[in-house]
Short mmCIF file of C-alpha atoms and ligand atoms in Angstrom, two decimals:
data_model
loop_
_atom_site.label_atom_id
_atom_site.label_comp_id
_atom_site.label_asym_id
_atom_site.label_seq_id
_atom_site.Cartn_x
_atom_site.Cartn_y
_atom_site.Cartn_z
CA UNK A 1363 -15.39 -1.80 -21.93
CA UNK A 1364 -12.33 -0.31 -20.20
CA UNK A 1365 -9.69 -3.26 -19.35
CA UNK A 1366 -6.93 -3.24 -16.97
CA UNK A 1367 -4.68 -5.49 -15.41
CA UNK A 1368 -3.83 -5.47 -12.11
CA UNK A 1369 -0.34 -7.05 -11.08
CA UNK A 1370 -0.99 -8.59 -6.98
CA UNK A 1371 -4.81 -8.54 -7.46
CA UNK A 1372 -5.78 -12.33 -6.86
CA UNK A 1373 -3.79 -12.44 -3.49
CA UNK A 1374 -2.48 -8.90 -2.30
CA UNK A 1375 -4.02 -6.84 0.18
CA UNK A 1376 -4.50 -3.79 -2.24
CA UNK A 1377 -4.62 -6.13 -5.39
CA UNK A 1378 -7.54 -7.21 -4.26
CA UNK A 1379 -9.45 -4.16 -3.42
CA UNK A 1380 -8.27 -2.77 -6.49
CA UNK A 1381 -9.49 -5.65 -8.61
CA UNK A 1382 -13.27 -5.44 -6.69
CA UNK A 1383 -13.45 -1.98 -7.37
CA UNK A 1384 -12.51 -1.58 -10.87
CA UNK A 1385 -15.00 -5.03 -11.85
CA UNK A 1386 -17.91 -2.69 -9.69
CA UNK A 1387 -16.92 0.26 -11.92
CA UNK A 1388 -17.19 -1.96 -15.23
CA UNK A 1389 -13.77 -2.29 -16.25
CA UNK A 1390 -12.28 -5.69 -17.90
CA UNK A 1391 -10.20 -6.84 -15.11
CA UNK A 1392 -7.17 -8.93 -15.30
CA UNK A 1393 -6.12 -9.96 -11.45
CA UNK A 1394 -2.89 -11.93 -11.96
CA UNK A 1395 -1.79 -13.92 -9.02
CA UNK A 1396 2.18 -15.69 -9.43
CA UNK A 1397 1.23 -18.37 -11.16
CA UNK A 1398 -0.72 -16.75 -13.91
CA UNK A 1399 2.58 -14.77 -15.78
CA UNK A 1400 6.14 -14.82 -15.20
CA UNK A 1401 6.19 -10.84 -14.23
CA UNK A 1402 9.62 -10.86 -14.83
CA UNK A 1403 9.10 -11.91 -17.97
CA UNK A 1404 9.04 -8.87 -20.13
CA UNK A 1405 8.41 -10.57 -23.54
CA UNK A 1406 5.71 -12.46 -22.07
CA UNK A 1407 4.33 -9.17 -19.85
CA UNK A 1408 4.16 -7.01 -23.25
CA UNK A 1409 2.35 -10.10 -24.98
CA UNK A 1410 -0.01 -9.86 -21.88
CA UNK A 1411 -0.68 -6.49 -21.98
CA UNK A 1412 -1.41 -6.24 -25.89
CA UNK A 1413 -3.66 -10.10 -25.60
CA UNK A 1414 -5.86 -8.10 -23.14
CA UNK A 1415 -6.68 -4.93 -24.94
CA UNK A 1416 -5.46 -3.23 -21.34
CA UNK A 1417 -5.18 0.58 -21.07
CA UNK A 1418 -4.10 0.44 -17.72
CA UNK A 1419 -1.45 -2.23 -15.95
CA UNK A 1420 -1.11 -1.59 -12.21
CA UNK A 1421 1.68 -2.70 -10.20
CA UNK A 1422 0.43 -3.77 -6.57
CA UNK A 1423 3.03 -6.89 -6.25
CA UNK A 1424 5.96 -5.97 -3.78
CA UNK A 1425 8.34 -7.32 -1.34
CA UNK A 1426 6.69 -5.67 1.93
CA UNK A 1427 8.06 -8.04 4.25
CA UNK A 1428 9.81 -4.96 6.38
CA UNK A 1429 11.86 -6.69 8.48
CA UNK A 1430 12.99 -9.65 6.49
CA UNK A 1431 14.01 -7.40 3.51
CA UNK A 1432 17.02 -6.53 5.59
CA UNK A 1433 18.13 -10.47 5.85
CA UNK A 1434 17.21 -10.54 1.99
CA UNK A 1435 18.25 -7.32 0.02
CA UNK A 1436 18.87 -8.63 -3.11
CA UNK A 1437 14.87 -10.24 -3.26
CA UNK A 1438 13.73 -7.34 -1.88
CA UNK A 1439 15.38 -4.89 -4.68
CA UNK A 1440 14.23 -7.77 -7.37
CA UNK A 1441 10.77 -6.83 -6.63
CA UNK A 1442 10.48 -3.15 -5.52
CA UNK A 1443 13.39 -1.69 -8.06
CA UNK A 1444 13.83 -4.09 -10.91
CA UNK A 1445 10.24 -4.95 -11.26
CA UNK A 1446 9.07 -1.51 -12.04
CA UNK A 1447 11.33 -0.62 -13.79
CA UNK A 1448 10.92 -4.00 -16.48
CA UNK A 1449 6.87 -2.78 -15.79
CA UNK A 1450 7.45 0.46 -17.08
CA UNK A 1451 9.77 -0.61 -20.10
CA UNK A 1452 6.83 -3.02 -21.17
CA UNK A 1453 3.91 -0.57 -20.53
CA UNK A 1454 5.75 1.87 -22.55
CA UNK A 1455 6.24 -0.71 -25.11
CA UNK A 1456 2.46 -1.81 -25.09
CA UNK A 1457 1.15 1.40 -24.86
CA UNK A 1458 -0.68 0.85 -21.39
CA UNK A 1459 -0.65 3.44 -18.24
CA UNK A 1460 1.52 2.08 -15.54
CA UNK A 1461 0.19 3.06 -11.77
CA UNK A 1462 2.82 1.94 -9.09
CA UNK A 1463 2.49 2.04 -5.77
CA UNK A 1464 4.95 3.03 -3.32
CA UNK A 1465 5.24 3.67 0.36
CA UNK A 1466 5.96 6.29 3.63
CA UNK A 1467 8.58 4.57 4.55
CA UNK A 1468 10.76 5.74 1.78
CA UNK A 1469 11.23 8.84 4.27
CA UNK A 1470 12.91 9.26 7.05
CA UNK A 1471 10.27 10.42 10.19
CA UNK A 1472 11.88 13.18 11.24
CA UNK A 1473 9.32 16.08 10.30
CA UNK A 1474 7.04 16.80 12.71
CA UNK A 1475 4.40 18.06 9.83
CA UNK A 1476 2.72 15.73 6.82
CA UNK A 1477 5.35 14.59 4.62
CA UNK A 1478 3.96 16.26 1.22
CA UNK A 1479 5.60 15.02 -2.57
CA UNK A 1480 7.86 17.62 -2.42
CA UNK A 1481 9.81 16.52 0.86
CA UNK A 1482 12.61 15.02 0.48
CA UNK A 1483 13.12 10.92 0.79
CA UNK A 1484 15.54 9.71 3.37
CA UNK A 1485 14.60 5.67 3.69
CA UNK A 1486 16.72 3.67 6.60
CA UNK A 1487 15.48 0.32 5.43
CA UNK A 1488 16.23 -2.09 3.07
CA UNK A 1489 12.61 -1.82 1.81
CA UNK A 1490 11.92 1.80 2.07
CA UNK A 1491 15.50 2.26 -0.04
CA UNK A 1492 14.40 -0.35 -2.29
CA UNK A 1493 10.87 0.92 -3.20
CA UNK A 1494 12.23 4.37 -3.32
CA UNK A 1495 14.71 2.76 -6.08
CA UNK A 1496 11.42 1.41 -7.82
CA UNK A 1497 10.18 5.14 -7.97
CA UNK A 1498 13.37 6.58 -9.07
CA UNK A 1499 13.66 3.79 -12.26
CA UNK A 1500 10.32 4.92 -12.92
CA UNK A 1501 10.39 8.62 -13.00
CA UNK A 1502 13.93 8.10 -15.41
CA UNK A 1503 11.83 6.12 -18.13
CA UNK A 1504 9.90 9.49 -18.63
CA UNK A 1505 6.60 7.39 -18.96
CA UNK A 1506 3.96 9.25 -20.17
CA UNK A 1507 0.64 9.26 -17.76
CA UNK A 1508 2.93 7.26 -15.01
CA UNK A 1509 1.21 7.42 -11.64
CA UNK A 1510 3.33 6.68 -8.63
CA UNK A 1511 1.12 6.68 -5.25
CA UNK A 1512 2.35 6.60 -2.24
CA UNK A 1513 0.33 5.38 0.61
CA UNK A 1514 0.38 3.66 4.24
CA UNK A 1515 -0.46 1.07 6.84
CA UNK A 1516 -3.00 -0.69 4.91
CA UNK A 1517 -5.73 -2.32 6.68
CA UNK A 1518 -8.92 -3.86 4.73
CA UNK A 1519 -10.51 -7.50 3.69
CA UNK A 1520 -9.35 -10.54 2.06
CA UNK A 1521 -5.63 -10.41 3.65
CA UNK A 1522 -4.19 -10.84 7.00
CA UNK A 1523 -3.30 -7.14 8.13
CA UNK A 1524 -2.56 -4.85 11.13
CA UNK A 1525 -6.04 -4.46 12.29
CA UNK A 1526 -6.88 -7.99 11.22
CA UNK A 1527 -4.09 -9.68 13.29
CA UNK A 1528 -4.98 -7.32 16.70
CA UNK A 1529 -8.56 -8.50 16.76
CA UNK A 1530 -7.36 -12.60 16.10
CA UNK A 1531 -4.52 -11.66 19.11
CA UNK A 1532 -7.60 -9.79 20.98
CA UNK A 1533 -9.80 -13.02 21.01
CA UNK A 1534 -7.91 -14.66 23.92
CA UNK A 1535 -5.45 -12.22 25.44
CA UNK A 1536 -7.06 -9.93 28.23
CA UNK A 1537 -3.84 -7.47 27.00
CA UNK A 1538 -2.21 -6.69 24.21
CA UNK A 1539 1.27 -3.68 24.23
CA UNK A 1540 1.42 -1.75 21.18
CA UNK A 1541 3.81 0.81 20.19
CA UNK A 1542 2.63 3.99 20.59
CA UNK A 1543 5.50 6.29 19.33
CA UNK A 1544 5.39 5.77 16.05
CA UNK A 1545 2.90 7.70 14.32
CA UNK A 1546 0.93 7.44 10.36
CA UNK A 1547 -2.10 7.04 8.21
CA UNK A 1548 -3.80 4.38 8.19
CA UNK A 1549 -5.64 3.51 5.20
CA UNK A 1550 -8.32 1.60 4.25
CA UNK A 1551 -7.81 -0.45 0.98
CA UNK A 1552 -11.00 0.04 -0.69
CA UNK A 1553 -11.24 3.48 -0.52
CA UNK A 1554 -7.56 3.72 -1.25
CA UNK A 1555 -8.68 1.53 -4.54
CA UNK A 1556 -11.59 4.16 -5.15
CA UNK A 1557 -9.03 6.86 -4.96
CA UNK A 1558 -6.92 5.28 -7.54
CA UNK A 1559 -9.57 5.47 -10.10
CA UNK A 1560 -9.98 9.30 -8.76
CA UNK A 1561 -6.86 10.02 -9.92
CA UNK A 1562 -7.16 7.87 -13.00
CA UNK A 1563 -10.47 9.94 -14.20
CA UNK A 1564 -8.76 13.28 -14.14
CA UNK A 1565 -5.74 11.60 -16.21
CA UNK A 1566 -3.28 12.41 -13.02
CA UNK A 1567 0.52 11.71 -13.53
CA UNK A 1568 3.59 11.89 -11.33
CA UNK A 1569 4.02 11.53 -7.44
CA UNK A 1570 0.95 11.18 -5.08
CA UNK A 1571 0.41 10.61 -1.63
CA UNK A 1572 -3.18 8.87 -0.44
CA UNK A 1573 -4.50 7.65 2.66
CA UNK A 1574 -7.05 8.16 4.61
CA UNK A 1575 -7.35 11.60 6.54
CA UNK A 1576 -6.23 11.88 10.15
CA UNK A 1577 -3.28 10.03 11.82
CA UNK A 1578 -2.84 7.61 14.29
CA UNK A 1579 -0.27 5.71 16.35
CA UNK A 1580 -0.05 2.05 15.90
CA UNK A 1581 -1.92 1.81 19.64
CA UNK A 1582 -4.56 4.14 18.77
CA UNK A 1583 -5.05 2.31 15.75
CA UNK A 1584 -5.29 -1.18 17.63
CA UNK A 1585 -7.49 0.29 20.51
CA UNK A 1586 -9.84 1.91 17.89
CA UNK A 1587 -10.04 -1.66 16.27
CA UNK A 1588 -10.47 -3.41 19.69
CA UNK A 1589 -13.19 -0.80 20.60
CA UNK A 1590 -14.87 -0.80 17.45
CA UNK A 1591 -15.00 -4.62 17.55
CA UNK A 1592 -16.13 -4.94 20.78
CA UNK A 1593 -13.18 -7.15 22.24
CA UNK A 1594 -12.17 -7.34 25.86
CA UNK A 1595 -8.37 -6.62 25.45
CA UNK A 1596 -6.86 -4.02 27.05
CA UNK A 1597 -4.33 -2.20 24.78
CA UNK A 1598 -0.91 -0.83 26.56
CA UNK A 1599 1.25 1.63 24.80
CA UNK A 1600 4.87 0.72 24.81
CA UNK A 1601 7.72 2.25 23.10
CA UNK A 1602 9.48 1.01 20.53
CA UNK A 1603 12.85 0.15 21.98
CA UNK A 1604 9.96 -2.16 23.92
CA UNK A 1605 9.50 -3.82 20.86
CA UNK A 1606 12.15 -4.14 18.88
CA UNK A 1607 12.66 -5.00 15.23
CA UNK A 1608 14.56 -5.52 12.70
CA UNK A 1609 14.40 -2.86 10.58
CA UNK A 1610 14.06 0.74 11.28
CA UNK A 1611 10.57 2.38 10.97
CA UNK A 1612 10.01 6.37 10.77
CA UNK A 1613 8.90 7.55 13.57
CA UNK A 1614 6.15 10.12 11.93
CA UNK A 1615 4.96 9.52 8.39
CA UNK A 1616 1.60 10.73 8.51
CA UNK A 1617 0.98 11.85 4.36
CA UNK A 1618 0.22 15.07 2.75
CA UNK A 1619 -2.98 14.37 0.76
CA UNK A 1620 -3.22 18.46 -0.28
CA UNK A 1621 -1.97 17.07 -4.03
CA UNK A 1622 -4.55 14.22 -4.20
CA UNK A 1623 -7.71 16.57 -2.96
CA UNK A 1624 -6.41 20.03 -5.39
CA UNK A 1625 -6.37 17.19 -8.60
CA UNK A 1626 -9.44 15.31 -7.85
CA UNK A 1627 -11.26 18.04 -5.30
CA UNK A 1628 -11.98 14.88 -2.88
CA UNK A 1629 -10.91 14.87 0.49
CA UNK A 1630 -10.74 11.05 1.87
CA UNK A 1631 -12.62 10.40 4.48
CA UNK A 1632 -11.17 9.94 8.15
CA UNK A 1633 -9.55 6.77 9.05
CA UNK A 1634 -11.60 5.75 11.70
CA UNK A 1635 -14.67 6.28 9.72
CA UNK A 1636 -13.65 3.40 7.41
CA UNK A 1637 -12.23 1.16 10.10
CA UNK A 1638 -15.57 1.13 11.56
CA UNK A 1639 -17.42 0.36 7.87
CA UNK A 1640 -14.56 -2.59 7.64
CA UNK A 1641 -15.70 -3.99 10.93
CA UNK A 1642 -19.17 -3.41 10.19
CA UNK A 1643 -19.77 -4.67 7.00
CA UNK A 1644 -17.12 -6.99 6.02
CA UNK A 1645 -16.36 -5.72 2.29
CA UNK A 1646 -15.93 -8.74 0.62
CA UNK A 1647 -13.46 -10.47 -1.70
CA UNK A 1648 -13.56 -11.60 -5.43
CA UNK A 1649 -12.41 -15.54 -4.80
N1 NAP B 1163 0.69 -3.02 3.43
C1 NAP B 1163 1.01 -1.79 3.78
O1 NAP B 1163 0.77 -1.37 4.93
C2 NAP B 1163 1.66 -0.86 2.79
C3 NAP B 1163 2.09 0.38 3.25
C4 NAP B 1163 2.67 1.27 2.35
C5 NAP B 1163 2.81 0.92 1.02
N2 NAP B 1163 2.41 -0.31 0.59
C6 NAP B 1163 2.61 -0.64 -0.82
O2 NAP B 1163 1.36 -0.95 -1.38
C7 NAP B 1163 1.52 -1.96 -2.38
C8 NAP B 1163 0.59 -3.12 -2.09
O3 NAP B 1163 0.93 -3.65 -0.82
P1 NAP B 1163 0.09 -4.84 -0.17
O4 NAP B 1163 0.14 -4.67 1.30
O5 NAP B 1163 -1.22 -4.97 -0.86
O6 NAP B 1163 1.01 -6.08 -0.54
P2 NAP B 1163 0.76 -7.62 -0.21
O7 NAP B 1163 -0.59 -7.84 0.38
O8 NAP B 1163 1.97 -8.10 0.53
O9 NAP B 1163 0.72 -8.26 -1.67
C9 NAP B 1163 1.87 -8.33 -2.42
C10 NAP B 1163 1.54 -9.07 -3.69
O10 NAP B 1163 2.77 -9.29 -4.37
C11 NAP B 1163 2.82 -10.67 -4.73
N3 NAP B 1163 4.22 -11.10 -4.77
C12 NAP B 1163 5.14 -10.99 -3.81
N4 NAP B 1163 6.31 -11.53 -4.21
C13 NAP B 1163 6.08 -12.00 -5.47
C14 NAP B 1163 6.90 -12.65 -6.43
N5 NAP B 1163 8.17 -12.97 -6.18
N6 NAP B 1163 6.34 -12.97 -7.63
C15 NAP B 1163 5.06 -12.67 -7.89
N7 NAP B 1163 4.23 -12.05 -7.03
C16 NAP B 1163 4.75 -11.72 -5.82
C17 NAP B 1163 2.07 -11.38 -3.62
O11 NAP B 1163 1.71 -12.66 -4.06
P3 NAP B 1163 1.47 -13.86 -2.99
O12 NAP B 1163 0.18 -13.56 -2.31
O13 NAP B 1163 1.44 -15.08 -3.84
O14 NAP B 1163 2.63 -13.82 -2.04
C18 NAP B 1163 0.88 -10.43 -3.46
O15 NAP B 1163 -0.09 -10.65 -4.44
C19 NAP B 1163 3.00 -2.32 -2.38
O16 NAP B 1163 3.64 -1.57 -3.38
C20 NAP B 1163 3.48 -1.86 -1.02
O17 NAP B 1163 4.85 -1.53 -1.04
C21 NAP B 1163 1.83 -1.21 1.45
#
């Protein structure tokens, strides 16, 4: 049996996905939450790794707190830079695949067409710069069969998310504004998890982006949710200078998939398609 162990995948939104989809596929899974390993231990991480048997270690623990990262820059680089790069040292060391997981917000939203891998970065936050620092200590170790996958606005069970939070806030407000200038892809953890192992099968390595086809603005995204659900809440598009926030978001970061679907010849399906199978079925959880 195949075994893997997947950093973030008792608690995190993606962990978790990732960890019910590998088990369903028959892989060994190791779902570390904090208090399982000292991460940043990388004597203890190698032991891990080589006490496990694991082929593959993937790295789904982050600091994704967008706006607080810019009150806490140092924490935030501690997690998205010098924690893959330690990863990476100790899955070279052990011998294991490392799959990291990075972000659109490590460009800058100015294109007005998919960003594909060969665009160029530009973050303006302390967390897109950070994880784009994770990347870049990554691609330096030379790793071989390092997978790097960038994806966006994650929605899916077992974790408080976007969609999750508009249909709580829908319950008992007749109106909800949402900001409707800033435009992505939304994807839907489990398939993003099914993806993974995609990419895994045909032995993939370097920079990929995955999400689920289509775009959407954060409004769409919430009415589609609201509709879906059957909630009475009207949603209102506002701007963003409506809404503001701490740190700076790109405007546009909808993701090239054409790399994903020429490597694995699957093209995921469209975004609203899995919203309505999350709201449907209610995927469930491990714990
Ligand atoms: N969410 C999105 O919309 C989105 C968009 C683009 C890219 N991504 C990327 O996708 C990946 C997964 O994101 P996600 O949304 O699944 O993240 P998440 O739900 O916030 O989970 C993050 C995980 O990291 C763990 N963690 C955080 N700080 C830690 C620390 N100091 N020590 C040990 N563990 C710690 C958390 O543990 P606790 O539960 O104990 O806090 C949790 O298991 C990340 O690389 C993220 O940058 C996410």
């Amino acid at each position: 049996m195949k075994s893997a162990v997947i950093l973030g995948g008792k608690t995190g939104l993606l962990g978790q996905a990732l960890s019910l989809a590998m088990t369903r596929n028959g892989w060994n899974v190791h779902a570390l939450g904090r208090e399982d390993l000292d991460i940043f231990d990388r004597p203890a991480v190698e032991a891990f790794l080589r006490r496990t048997g694991a082929e593959v270690l993937f790295n789904t623990v982050a600091y994704t707190k967008v706006d607080q990262a810019e009150d806490e820059p140092a924490e935030a680089a501690r997690l998205n830079r010098q924690l893959p790069l330690l990863l990476g040292q100790a899955a070279r060391t052990a011998g294991v695949t490392l799959v990291h997981y990075s972000t659109d917000f490590v460009f800058n939203g100015k294109k007005a067409a998919p960003y594909t891998t060969e665009d160029q970065p530009d973050p303006r936050s302390v967390y897109g710069r950070t994880k784009l620092q994770g990347e870049r200590e990554l691609q330096a170790l030379d790793l071989p069969g390092l997978l790097i996958i960038r994806t966006s606005w994650l929605f899916g069970p077992c974790r408080t998310n976007f969609v999750t939070r508009i249909l709580e806030l829908a319950e008992n407000r007749p109106e909800l504004s949402v900001v409707d200038d800033q435009v992505g892809s939304p994807s839907y953890t489990p398939d993003l998890a099914a993806n993974t192992l995609a990419l895994l099968d045909k032995g993939a390595t370097g920079i990929f982006h995955l999400a689920n086809s289509g775009q959407a603005s954060w409004c769409e995204l919430a009415a589609e949710a609201v509709r879906v659900a059957d909630r009475h809440c009207r949603i209102k598009p506002i701007h963003s200078c409506e809404y503001p926030q701490k740190a700076c978001r790109p405007p546009y970061s909808v993701l090239d998939l054409s790399r994903f679907t020429a490597v694995t010849g699957i093209t995921p399906r469209p975004w609203l398609q899995a919203l309505r199978e999350f709201l449907f079925s209610r995927e469930d959880c491990l714990s």
